[in-house]
PDB file of C-alpha atoms in Angstrom:
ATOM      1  CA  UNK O   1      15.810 -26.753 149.404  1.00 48.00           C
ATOM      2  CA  UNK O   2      17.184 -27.390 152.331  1.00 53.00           C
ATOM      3  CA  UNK O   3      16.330 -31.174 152.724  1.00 56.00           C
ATOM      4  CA  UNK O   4      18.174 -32.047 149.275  1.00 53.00           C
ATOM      5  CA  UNK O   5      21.370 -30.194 150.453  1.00 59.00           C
ATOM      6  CA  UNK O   6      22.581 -32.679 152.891  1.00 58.00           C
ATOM      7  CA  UNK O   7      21.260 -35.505 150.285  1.00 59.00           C
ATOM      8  CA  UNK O   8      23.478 -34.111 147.970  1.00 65.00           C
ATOM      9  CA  UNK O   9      26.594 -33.490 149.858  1.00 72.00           C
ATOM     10  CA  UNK O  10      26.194 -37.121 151.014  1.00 77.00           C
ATOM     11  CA  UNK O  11      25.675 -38.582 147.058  1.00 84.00           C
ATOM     12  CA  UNK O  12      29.584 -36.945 145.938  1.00 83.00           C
ATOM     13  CA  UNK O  13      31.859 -38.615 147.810  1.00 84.00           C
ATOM     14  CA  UNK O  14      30.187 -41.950 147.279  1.00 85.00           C
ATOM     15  CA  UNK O  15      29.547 -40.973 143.457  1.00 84.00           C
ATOM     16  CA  UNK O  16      33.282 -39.687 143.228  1.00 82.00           C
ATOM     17  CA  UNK O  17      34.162 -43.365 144.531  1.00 80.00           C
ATOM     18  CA  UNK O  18      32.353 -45.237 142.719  1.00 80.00           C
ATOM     19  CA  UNK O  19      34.119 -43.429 139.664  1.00 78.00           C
ATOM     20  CA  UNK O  20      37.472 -43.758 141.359  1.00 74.00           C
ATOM     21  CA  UNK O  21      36.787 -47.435 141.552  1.00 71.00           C
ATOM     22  CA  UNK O  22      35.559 -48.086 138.108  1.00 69.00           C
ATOM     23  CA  UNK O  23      38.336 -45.625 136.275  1.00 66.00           C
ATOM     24  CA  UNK O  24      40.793 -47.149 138.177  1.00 59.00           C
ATOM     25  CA  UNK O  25      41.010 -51.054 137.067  1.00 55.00           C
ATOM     26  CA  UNK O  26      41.648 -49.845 133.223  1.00 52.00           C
ATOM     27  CA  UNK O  27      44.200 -47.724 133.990  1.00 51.00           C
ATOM     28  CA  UNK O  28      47.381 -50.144 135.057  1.00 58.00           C
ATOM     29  CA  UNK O  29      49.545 -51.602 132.584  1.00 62.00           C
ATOM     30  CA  UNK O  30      49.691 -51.120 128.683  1.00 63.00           C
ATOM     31  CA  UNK O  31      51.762 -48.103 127.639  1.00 70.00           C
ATOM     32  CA  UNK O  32      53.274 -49.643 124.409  1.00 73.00           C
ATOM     33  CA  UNK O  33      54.910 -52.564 126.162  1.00 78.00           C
ATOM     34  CA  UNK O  34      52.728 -55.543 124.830  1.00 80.00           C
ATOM     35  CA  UNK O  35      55.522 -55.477 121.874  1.00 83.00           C
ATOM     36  CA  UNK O  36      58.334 -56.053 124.031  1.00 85.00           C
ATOM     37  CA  UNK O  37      56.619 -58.582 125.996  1.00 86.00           C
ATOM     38  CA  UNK O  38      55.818 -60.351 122.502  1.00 88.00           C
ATOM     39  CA  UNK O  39      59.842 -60.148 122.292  1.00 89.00           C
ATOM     40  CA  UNK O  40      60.238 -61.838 125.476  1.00 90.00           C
ATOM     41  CA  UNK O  41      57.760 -65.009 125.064  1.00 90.00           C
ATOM     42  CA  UNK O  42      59.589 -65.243 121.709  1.00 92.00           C
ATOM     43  CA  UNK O  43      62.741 -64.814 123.171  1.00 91.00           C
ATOM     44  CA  UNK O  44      61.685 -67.552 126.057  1.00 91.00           C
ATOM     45  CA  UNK O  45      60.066 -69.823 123.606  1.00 93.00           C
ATOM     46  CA  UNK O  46      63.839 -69.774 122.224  1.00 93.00           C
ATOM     47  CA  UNK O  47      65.676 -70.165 125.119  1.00 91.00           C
ATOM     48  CA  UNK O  48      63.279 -73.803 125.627  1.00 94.00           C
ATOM     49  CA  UNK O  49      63.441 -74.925 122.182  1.00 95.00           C
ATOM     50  CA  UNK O  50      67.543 -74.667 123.119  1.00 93.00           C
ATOM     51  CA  UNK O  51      67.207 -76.658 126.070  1.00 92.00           C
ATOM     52  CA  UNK O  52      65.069 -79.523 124.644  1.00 94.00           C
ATOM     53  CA  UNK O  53      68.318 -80.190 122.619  1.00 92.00           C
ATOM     54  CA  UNK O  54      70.309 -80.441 125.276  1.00 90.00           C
ATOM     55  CA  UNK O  55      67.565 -82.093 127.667  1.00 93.00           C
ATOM     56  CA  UNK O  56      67.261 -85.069 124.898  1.00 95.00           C
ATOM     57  CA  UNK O  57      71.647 -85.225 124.836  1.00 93.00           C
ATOM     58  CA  UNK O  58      71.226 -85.636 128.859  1.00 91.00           C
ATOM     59  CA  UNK O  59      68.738 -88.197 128.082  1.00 94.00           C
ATOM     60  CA  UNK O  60      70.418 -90.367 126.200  1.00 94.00           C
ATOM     61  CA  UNK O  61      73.426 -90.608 128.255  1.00 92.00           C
ATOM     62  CA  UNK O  62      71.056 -91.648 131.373  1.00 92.00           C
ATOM     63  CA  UNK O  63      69.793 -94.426 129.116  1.00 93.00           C
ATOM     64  CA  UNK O  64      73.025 -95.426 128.704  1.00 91.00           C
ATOM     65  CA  UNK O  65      73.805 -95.403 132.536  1.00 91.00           C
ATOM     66  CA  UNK O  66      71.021 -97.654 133.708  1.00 92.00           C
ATOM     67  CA  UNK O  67      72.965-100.689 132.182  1.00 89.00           C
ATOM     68  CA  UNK O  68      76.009 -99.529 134.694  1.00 89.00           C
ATOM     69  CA  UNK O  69      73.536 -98.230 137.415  1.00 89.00           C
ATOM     70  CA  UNK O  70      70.062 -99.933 137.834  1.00 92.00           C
ATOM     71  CA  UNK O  71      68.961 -97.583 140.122  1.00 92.00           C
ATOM     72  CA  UNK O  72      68.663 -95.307 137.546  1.00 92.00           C
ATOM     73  CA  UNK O  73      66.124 -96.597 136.036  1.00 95.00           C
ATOM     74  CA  UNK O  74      63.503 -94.581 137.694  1.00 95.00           C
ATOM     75  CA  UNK O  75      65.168 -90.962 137.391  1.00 94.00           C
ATOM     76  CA  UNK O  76      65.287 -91.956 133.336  1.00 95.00           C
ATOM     77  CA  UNK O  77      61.782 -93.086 133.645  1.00 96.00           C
ATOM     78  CA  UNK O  78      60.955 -89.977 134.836  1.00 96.00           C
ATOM     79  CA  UNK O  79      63.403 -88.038 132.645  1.00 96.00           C
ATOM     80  CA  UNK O  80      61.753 -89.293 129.497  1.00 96.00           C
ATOM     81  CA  UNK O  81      58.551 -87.813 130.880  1.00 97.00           C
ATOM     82  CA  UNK O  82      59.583 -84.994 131.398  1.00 96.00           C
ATOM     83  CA  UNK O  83      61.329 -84.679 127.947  1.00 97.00           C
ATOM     84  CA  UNK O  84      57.773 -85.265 126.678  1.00 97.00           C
ATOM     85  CA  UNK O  85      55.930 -82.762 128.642  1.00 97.00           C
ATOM     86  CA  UNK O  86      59.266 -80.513 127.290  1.00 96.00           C
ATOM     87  CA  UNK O  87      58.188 -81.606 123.857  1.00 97.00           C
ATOM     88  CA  UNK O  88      54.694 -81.023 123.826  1.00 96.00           C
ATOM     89  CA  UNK O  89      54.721 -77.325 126.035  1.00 96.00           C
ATOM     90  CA  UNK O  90      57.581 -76.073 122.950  1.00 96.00           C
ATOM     91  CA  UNK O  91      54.043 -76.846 120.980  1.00 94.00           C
ATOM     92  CA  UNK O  92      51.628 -74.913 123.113  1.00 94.00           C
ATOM     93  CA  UNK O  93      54.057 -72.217 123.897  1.00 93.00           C
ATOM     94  CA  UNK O  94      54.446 -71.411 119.746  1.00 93.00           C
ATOM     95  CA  UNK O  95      50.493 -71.749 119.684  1.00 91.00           C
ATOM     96  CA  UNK O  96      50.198 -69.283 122.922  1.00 88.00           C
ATOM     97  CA  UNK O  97      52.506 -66.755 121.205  1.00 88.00           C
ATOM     98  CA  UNK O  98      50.427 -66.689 118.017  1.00 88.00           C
ATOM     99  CA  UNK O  99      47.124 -66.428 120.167  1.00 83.00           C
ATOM    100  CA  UNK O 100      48.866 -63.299 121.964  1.00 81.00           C
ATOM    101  CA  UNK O 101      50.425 -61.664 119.034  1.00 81.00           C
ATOM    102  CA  UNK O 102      46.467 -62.045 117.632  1.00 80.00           C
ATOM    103  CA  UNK O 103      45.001 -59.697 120.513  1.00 69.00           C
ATOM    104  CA  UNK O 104      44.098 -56.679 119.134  1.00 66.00           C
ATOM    105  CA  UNK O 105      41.318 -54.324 117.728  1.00 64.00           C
ATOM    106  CA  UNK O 106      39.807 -51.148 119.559  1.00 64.00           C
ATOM    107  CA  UNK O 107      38.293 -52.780 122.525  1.00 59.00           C
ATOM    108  CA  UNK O 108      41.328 -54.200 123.193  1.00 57.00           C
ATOM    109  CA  UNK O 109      42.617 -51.224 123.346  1.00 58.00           C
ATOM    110  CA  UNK O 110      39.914 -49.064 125.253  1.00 59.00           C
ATOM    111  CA  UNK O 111      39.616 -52.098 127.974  1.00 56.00           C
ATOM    112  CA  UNK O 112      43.747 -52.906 128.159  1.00 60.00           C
ATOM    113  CA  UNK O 113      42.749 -56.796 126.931  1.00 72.00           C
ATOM    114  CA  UNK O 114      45.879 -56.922 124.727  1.00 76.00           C
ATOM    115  CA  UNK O 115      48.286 -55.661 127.649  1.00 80.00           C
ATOM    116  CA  UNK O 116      46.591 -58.328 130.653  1.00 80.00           C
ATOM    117  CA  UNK O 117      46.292 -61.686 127.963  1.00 82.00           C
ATOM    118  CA  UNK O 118      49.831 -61.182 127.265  1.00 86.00           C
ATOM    119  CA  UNK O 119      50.984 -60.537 130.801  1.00 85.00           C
ATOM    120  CA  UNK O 120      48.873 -63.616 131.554  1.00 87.00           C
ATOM    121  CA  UNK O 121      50.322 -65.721 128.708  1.00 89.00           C
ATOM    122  CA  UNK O 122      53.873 -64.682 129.589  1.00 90.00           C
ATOM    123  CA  UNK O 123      53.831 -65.701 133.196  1.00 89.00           C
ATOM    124  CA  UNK O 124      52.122 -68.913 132.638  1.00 91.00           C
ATOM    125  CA  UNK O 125      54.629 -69.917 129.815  1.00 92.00           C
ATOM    126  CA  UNK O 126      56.919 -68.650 132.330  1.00 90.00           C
ATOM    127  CA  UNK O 127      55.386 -71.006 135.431  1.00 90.00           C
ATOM    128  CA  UNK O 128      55.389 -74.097 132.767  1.00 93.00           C
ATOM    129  CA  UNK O 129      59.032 -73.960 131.958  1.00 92.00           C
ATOM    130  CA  UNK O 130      59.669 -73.805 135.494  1.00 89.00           C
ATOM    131  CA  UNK O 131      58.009 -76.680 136.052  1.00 91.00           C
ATOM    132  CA  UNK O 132      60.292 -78.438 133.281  1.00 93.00           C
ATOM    133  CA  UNK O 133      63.179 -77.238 134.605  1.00 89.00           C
ATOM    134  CA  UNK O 134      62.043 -77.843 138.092  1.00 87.00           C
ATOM    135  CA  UNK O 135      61.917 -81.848 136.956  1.00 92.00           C
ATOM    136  CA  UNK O 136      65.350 -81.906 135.339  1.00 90.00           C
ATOM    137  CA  UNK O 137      67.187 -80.469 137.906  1.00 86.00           C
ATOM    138  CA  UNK O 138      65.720 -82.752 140.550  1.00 87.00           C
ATOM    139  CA  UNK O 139      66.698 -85.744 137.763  1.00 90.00           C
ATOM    140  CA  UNK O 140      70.338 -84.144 138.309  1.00 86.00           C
ATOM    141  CA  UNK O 141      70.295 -84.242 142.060  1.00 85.00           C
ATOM    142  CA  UNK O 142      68.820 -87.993 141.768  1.00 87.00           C
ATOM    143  CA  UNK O 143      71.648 -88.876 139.611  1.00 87.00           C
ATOM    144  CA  UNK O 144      74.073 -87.920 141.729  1.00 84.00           C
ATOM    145  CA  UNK O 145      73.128 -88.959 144.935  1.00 84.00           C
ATOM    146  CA  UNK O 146      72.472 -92.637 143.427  1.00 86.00           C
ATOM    147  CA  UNK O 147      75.792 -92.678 141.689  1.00 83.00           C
ATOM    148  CA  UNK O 148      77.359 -90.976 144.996  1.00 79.00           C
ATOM    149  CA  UNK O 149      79.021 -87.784 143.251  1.00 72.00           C
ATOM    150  CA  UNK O 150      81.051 -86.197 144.799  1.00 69.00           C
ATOM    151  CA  UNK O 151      79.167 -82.938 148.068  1.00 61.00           C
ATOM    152  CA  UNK O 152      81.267 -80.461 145.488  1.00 62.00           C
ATOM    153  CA  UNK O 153      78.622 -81.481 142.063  1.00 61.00           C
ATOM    154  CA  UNK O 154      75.499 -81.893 144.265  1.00 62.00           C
ATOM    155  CA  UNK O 155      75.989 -78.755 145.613  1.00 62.00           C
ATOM    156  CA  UNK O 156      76.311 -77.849 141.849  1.00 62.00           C
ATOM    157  CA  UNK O 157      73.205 -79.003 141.176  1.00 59.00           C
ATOM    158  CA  UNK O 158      71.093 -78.153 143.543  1.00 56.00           C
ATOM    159  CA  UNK O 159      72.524 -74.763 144.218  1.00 54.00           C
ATOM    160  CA  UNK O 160      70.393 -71.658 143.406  1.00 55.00           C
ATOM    161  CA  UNK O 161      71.914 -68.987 141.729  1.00 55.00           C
ATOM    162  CA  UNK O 162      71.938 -66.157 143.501  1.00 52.00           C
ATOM    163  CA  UNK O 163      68.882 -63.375 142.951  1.00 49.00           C
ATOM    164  CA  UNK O 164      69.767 -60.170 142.043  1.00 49.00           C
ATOM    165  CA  UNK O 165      66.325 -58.887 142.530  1.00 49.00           C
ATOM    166  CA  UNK O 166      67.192 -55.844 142.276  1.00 48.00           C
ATOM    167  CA  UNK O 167      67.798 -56.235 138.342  1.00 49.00           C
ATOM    168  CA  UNK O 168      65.735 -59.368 137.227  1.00 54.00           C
ATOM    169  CA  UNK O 169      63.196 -60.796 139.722  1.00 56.00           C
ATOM    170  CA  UNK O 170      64.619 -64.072 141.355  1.00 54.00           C
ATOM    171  CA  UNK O 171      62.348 -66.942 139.203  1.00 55.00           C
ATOM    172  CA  UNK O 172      63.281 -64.982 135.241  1.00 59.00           C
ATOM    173  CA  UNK O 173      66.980 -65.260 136.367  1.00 56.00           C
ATOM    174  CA  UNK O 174      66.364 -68.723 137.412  1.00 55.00           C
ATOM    175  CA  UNK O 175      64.466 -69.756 134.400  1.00 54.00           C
ATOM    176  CA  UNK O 176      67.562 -68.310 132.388  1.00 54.00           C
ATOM    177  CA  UNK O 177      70.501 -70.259 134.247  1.00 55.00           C
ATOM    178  CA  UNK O 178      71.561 -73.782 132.820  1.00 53.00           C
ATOM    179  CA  UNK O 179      73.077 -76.239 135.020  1.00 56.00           C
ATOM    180  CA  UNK O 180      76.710 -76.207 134.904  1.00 66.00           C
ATOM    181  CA  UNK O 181      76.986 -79.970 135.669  1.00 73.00           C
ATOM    182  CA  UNK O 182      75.887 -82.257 133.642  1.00 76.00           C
ATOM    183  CA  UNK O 183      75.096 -85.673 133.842  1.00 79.00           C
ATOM    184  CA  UNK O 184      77.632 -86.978 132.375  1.00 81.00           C
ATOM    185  CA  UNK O 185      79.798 -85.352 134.548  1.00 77.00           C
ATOM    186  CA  UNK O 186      77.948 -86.853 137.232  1.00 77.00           C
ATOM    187  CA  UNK O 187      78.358 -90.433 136.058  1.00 77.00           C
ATOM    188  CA  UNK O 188      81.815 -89.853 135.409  1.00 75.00           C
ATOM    189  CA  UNK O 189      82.988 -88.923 138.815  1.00 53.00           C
TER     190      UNK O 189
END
């Protein structure tokens, strides 16, 4: 009796590990906010769609330019691309919202598979309109320093807003500003 006593005071802390470890990865996340994350991929699929309206108004008036300014022709080059990548991500981001709204079922439940493939879905739609945005706003800062704009709408431009962490995590409140300049309003100063 004696030899299994220390055998067995040994075997619970690394069995009460092992169970702390395994209990502990399915227990983060979830609690009935998958629907509201729905709500916000919808509500940032939105907010895109928006933008590729005014992204293809912007475009056009850099076509225009390049007559006036050939060294332009580059930043719409790259413009246009990026209006396409815009185009074909509004695409993929209405296909990733179905695929999310989809997850469901009782292992989904039991194993929290709904609540981490829509986290995941949400912060890579997140990441690719970044990127997007990323691209036009660097067009903007091209345009005006070829066109020599005025310091006053460069600094416009390239400007971050800024964070209120404390309420909305620096890159979702940068994802949700527009630029207040426009490139018209670049050309035309």
């Amino acid at each position: 009796m004696k030899r299994s006593e220390p055998m067995t005071s040994r075997l619970w802390p690394v069995l009460l590990l092992l169970f702390v470890i395994a209990s502990g990865c399915r227990t983060y996340g979830g609690y009935g906010t998958e629907d509201a994350t729905l709500a916000q991929i919808e509500q940032a699929n939105e907010q895109f769609t928006a933008a590729l309206s005014r992204a293809e108004t912007e475009a056009q008036v850099l076509r225009a330019a390049v007559g006036r300014y050939p060294a332009l022709a580059p930043v719409a080059a790259g413009y246009e691309e990026t209006l396409a990548r815009h185009r074909a991500l509004i695409a993929r981001h209405e296909a990733l919202l179905e695929q999310a709204a989809a997850t469901s079922g009782l292992f989904a439940w039991i194993m929290q598979t709904r609540y981490r493939t829509i986290s995941r879905i949400f912060g890579g739609l997140l990441a690719e309109q970044q990127v997007v945005y990323d691209r036009y706003l660097d067009a903007y800062e091209s345009v005006a320093r070829l066109v020599g704009a005025p310091v006053a709408w460069i600094n416009a431009v390239t400007t971050s807003p800024r964070s209120r962490y404390y309420v909305v995590p620096p890159q979702y409140e940068a994802i949700r500003q527009t630029p207040t300049v426009s490139i018209r309003d670049l050309l035309g100063s």
